[in-house]
Amino acid sequence: MKIIKILLLIGTLYSQATIDGIPKSFIYDTNNRLDKIVLPEVDIDQLLIEDSNVEPGTPFRYGNIFEVNYNLNNSGTWEILEDGSKLWRLEIKSEGAYSIGIEYDYFHIPDNSEFYVYDIDAENIFGAYSSHNNQSDYLFSTPLVKGDVIILEYYEPFNAEFEGQIYLSEVIHDYKDIMNFFENENNNQRICATNTHGGGQLCPEAEPYEMVVNATSWLDMGGFICSGSMVNNTSYDLSKYYMTAWHCTNGDNPSTFRFYFNYGAYSCSSDNGTAGSSLYGSQLLATSNGMDADWTLLKITQNIPDNVWDSWEVFFAGWNRSTENPVVSCAIHHPNGSPKRINFDDDMAYSASWNQGDPGTHWRVFWDNGGTQGGSSGCPLYDENFRLVGVLSGGPDLPCGDTGSYDLYGKFDRAWNDVKQWLDPGDTGAMFIDGTYDGSLIIEGCTDPNAENYDLDANIDDGSCFYGLADIYFGDVSLSNMSIISFNSAEIAQFEFTVTDNQNLISLTNASGGMAEDNDFIVTVSDEGLVIGTSISGNTIPIGESILTNIGYSFENSGTTEICITNQRFFDINGNEILVPGNSCSTIELDIELSNENLQKNLNFEIQNIYPNPFNPNVNFDLQIIDSDLVEINVYDLHGKKVYEIFSGYLNSGIHSFNWEAANFPTGIYILSSTSNNFVSNQKVLLMK
């Protein structure tokens, strides 16, 4: 049973470049003896005091580092297995740690050997690490393992080419639950940026930024964290270049850095998530050697198969080295080590300096939405074309949204002369390039062959596809009614538009007739002028030119006003959007005296006094009827499907009160529809649970 459990749990936290395998102690009969090392107690309170007083431009610390000297010869327990192979194990405990990480200053093992790290309950297992993980500098690191006990296990086959060498140099005690293993027991909160992922899917706010979201990763320097981004070069050769801030890497050995990709939240509203995929080891290519302008270019050195890299969907971001003030779009980062977050802006960045240093080294950004925290340092800043223009140094530690809150990003152009040999190896002189997933040039456009504007050359869909054309405009306009004409090249399954008037004289009252009514559409109007049409039966409005519907309206004052049709959205039977090229306007003269008769007719039959709206689970409303008549009152969903009958029968003139109890219905918008032989009245209500 134990082996079955392990097989199910291997790799639940990360994907990484390892070989398949199960720790041999789970398979072979062993003596179960383990050399156990207990590290000194960690003064958490003192560490937190130190963290609260760090200088600006200091990377976010999550771990206490124990410098150690444990190896296969001076620590752990060896035993000989029945086939002559050897097994070494060591247990390390650091009381109270949320997780434990290990760095190695010498790691070199022979072919067919295996190395694992796992927690005491064998729920989180990393490995098998093999000779494929040997580096030219012999340095190595393994990911954080949940809990305050970690077990290391090394298997060496009989007649191995040489004896393996594994030397532990640092044990990292995680005192902030940086991987959210325990649901943020020690989280500092105030993470005000927006989640990029939820349950493995992009959150709606992040969808337009998908490519650059996939470029950003969490950088673990061993007890300290920052953010950073993969960057493209003019050769589009997928060289693993990575940009972050100088203050994140200063004084550390990049060979032991670990890069976590695809660290996203469990849901779009969650603070917790899974760490995704990891790589270790890097080479320092170039750096600013100071806060002016605070940048570092690394190259990730771990080699992994192309299919593994592709499966992670890592994007290599484009860049812009122009000195002109960029219009900012977003920044993507890991504040406090949280799952990946995004900030938004639509303003121009300003040139600034860091802490009264050299002028013009940084971009100053005032966020429209979101903010940064420790762990965000080094994150990429993108312009309106999604090209990297800077990396984060920091900003004032103010609550999100407070006046004066801003961030300073070291300018990418300040790094250019030092990084161009890698990012422009062909010396093309390019001022900017776009990013890539697979080494191909990104061409945005409509990628659906079924769309009217299909672009054969496009390889990234930009959401511009449309599936037919429609034009709507005013037909006859009277003192109480206006006809809406449709000319469409595709069948219409759903539509919406807004009728506005620049003097705010008119109020829409109802919709009736036309091709919408002929094809069993329900058309609703709102006080704000929104008109929505949905099919009851699944019918569509056929191709051609005809009256779409008639819109009734009332007014309280005489005068001249311009009415316009705006915000048009039309959809075909497959839910594809039909392109509407522009707005239509008309000028009308309103006369109270002439319209009284028509206005009275409009008031003869009306759903009114809806309360509450939104509602849960009961909504109350009145139906005013002047002339006694047979009446039906039904509830429809936005797909035009009748979901409930409230009333059917004869009503005398007067005001009648009704109630809908919707406890068994899901959250959503519904349409209250009342019909008689001569009139229709529709109103929208919102059920919120």
mmCIF file of C-alpha atoms in Angstrom, residues 24 77-88 114 154-158 160 162-164:
data_model
loop_
_atom_site.group_PDB
_atom_site.id
_atom_site.type_symbol
_atom_site.label_atom_id
_atom_site.label_comp_id
_atom_site.label_asym_id
_atom_site.label_seq_id
_atom_site.Cartn_x
_atom_site.Cartn_y
_atom_site.Cartn_z
ATOM 1 C CA LYS A 24 14.824 2.461 -3.044
ATOM 2 C CA THR A 77 23.690 5.954 7.325
ATOM 3 C CA TRP A 78 25.024 3.524 4.697
ATOM 4 C CA GLU A 79 23.830 -0.011 4.106
ATOM 5 C CA ILE A 80 24.497 -2.668 1.486
ATOM 6 C CA LEU A 81 21.422 -3.990 -0.324
ATOM 7 C CA GLU A 82 20.961 -7.622 -1.319
ATOM 8 C CA ASP A 83 22.183 -7.013 -4.886
ATOM 9 C CA GLY A 84 25.386 -5.361 -3.687
ATOM 10 C CA SER A 85 24.216 -1.819 -4.364
ATOM 11 C CA LYS A 86 24.538 0.835 -1.661
ATOM 12 C CA LEU A 87 21.954 3.053 0.017
ATOM 13 C CA TRP A 88 22.672 6.212 2.045
ATOM 14 C CA GLU A 114 19.643 8.107 -7.920
ATOM 15 C CA TYR A 154 21.221 8.330 -2.313
ATOM 16 C CA TYR A 155 21.336 5.021 -4.207
ATOM 17 C CA GLU A 156 24.531 3.838 -5.931
ATOM 18 C CA PRO A 157 24.523 0.658 -8.032
ATOM 19 C CA PHE A 158 27.037 -2.151 -7.663
ATOM 20 C CA ALA A 160 29.444 2.073 -10.299
ATOM 21 C CA PHE A 162 33.068 5.967 -9.408
ATOM 22 C CA GLU A 163 31.916 6.785 -5.907
ATOM 23 C CA GLY A 164 29.381 9.595 -5.776
#
